[in-house]
PDB file of C-alpha atoms in Angstrom:
ATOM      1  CA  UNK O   8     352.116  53.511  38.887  1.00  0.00           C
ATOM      2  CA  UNK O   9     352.163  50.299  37.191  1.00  0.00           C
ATOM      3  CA  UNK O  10     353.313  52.197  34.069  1.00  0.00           C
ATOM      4  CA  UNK O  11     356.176  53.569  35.680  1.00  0.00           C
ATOM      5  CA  UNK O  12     358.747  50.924  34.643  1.00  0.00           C
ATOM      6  CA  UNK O  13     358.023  51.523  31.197  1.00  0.00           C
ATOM      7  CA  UNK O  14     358.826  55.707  31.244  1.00  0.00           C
ATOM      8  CA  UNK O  15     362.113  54.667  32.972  1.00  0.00           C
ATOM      9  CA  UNK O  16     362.695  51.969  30.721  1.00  0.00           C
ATOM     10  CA  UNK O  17     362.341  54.767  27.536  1.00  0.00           C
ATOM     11  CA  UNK O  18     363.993  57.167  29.477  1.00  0.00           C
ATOM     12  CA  UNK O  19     367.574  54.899  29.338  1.00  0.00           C
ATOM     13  CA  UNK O  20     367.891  56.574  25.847  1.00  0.00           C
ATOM     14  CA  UNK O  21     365.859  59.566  25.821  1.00  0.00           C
ATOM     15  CA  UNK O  22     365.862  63.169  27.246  1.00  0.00           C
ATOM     16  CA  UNK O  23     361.967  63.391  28.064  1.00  0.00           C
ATOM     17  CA  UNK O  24     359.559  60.197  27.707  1.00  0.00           C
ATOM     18  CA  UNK O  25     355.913  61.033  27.948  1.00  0.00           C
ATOM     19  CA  UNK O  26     353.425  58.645  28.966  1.00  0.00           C
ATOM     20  CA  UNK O  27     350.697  59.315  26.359  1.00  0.00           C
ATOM     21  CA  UNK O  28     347.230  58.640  26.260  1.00  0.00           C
ATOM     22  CA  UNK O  29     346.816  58.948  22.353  1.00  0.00           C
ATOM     23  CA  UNK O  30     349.555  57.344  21.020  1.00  0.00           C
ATOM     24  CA  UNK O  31     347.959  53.922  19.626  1.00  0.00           C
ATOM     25  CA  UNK O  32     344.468  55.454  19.823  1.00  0.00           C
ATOM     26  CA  UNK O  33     342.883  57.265  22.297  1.00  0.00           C
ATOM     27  CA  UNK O  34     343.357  55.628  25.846  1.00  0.00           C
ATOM     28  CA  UNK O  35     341.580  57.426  28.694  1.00  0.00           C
ATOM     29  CA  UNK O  36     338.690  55.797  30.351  1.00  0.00           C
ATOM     30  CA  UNK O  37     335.598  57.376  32.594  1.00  0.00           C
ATOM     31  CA  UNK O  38     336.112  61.192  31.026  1.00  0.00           C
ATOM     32  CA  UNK O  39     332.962  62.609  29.595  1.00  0.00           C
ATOM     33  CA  UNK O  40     332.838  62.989  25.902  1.00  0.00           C
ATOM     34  CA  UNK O  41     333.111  66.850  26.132  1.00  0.00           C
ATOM     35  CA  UNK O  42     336.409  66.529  28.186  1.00  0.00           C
ATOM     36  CA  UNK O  43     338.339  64.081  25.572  1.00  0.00           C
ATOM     37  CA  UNK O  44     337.002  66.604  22.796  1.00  0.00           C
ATOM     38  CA  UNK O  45     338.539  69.287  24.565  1.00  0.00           C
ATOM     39  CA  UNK O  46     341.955  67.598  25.256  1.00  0.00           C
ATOM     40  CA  UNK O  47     342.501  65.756  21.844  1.00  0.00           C
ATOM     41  CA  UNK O  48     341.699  68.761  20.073  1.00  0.00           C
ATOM     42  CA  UNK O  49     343.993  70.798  22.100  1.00  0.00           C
ATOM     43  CA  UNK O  50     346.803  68.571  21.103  1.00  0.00           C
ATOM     44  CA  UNK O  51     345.855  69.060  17.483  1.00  0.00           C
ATOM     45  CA  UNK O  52     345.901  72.943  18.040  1.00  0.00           C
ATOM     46  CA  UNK O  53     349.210  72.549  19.810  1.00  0.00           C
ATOM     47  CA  UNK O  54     350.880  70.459  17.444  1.00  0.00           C
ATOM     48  CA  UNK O  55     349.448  72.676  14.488  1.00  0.00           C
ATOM     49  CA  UNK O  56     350.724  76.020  15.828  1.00  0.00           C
ATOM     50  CA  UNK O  57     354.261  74.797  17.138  1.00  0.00           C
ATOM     51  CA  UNK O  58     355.128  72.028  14.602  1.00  0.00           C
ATOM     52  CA  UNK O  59     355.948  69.578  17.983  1.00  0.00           C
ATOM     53  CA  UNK O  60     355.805  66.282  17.100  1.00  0.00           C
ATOM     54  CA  UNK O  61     353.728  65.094  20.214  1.00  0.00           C
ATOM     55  CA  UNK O  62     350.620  63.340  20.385  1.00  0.00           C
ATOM     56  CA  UNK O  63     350.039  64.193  23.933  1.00  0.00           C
ATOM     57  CA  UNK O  64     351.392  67.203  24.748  1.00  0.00           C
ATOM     58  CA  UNK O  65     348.866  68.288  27.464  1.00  0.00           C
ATOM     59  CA  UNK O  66     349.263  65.162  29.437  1.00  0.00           C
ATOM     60  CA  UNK O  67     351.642  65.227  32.527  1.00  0.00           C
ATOM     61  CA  UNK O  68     352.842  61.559  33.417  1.00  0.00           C
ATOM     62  CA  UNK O  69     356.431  62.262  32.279  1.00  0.00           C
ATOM     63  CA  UNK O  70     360.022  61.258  32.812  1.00  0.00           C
ATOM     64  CA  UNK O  71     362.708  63.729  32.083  1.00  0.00           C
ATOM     65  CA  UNK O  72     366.371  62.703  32.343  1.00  0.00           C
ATOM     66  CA  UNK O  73     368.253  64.442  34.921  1.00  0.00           C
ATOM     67  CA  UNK O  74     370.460  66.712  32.196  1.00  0.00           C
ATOM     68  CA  UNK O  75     367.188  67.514  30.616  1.00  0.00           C
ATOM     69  CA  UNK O  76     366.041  69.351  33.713  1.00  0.00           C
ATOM     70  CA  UNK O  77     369.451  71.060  34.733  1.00  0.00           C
ATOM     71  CA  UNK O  78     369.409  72.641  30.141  1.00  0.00           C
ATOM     72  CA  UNK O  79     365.863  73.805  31.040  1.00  0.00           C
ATOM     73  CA  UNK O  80     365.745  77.429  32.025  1.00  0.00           C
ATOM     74  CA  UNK O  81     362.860  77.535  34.624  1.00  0.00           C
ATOM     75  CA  UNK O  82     363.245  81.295  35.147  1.00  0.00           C
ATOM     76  CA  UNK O  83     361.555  82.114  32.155  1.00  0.00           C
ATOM     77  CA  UNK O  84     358.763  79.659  31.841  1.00  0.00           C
ATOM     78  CA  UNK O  85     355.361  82.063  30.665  1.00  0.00           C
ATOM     79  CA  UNK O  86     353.070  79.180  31.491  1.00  0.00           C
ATOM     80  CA  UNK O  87     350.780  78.533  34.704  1.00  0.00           C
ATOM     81  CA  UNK O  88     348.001  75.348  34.668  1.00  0.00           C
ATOM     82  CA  UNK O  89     347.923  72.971  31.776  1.00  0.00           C
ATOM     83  CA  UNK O  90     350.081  75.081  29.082  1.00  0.00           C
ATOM     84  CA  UNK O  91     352.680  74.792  31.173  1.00  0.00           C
ATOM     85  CA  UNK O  92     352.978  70.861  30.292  1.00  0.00           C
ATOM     86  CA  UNK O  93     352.344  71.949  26.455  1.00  0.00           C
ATOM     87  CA  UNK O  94     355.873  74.472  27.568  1.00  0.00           C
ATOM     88  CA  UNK O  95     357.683  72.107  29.365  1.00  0.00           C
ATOM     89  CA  UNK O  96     357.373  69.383  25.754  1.00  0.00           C
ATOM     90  CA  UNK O  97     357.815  72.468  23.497  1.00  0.00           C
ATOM     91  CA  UNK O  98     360.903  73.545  25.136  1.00  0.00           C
ATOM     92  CA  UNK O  99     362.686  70.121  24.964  1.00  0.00           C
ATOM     93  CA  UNK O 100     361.794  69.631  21.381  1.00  0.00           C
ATOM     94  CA  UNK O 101     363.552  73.147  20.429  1.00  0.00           C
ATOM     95  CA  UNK O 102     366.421  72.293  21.960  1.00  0.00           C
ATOM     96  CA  UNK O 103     366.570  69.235  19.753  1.00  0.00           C
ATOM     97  CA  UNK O 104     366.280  66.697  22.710  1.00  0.00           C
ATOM     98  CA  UNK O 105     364.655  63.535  22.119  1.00  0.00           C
ATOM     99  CA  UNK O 106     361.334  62.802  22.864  1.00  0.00           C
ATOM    100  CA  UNK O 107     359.721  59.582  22.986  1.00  0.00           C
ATOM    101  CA  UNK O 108     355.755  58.822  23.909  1.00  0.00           C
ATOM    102  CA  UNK O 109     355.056  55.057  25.602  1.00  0.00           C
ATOM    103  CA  UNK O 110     351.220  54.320  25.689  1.00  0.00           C
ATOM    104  CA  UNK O 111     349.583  54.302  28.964  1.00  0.00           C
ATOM    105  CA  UNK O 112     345.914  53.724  30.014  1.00  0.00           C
ATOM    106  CA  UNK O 113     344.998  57.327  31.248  1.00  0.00           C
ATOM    107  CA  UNK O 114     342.275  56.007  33.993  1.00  0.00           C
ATOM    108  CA  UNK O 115     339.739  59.451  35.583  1.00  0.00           C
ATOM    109  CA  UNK O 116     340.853  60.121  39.149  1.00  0.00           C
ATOM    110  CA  UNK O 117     338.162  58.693  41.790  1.00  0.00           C
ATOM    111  CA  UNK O 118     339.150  61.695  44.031  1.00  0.00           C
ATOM    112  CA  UNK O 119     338.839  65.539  43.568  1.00  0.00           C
ATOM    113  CA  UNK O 120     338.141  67.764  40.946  1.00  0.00           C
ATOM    114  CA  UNK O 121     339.522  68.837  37.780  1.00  0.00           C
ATOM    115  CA  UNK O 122     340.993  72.325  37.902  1.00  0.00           C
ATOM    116  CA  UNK O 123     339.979  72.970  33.876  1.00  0.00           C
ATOM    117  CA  UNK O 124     338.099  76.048  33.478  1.00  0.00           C
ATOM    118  CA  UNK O 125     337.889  78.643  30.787  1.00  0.00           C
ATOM    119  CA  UNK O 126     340.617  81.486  32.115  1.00  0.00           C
ATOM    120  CA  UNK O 127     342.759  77.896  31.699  1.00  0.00           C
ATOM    121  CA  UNK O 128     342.040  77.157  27.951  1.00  0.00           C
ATOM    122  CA  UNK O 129     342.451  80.647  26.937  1.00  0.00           C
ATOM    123  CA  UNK O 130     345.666  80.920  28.437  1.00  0.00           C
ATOM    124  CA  UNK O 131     346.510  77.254  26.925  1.00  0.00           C
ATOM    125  CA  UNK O 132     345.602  79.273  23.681  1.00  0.00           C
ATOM    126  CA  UNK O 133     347.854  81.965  23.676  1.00  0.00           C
ATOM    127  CA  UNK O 134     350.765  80.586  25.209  1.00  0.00           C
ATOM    128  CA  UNK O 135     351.108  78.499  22.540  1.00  0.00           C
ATOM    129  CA  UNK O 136     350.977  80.700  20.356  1.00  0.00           C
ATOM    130  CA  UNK O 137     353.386  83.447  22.115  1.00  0.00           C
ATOM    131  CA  UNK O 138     355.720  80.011  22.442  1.00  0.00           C
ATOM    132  CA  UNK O 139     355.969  79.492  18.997  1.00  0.00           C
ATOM    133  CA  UNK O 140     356.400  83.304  18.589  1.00  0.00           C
ATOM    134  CA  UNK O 141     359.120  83.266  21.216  1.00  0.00           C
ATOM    135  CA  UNK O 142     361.144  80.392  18.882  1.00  0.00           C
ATOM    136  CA  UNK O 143     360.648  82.523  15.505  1.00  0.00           C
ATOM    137  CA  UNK O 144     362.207  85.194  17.575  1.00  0.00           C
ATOM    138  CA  UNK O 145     364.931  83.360  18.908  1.00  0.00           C
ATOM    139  CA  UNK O 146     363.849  84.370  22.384  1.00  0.00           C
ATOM    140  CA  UNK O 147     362.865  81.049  23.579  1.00  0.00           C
ATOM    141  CA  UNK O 148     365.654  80.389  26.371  1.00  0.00           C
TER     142      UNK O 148
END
């Protein structure tokens, strides 16, 4: 919460700000080794595959601007679980919207359980791939 002021602060001149755990090195504290593998690499895939110029594009402490979320076409989103925050990122960015990433300190929740599990990273996979397919076809609404 107390990095709040600082997504709305970014967001005064920019269609989607994304509070980023990577930007200025890795910030996340308490994950296990295996878990920050797993998300930094997926990132790299990501970025790789779609050409999106995001550091974190699997995290989900965003801000969009209000106009950013009425261009968005929610009826055809492909993505469920984590992908969809990789969608959500790669959608802005091919409309040409501006993105901006503020660092945060990404701190493990004391509460509940993470909802990661492998039907999740293999649709992560291929969503962003069938995104990036989507754009070359000019079938990305």
């Amino acid at each position: 919460p107390k990095d709040i002021p600082l997504l709305l602060e970014a967001a005064q001149t920019n269609d989607l700000v994304i509070g980023s755990r990577y930007i200025d090195g890795i910030r996340i504290i308490n994950w296990p080794f295996k878990r920050l593998l797993l998300s930094y690499c997926a990132s790299i895939y990501t970025r790789i595959i779609t050409g999106i110029p995001v550091l974190d594009v699997t995290g989900g402490f965003k801000c969009f601007s209000a106009q950013t979320l009425k261009i968005l076409n929610f009826d055809t989103i492909i993505s469920n679980g984590y992908s969809f925050q990789v969608e959500l990122n790669f959608r802005v960015w091919s409309k040409g919207l501006k993105i901006k990433e503020v660092p945060i300190i990404f701190t493990e929740r004391r509460d509940g359980q993470s909802k990661m599990h492998g039907g999740i990273v293999k649709e992560a996979i291929f969503a962003v791939i069938m995104l990036r397919v989507r754009k070359i076809l000019g079938i990305l609404n």
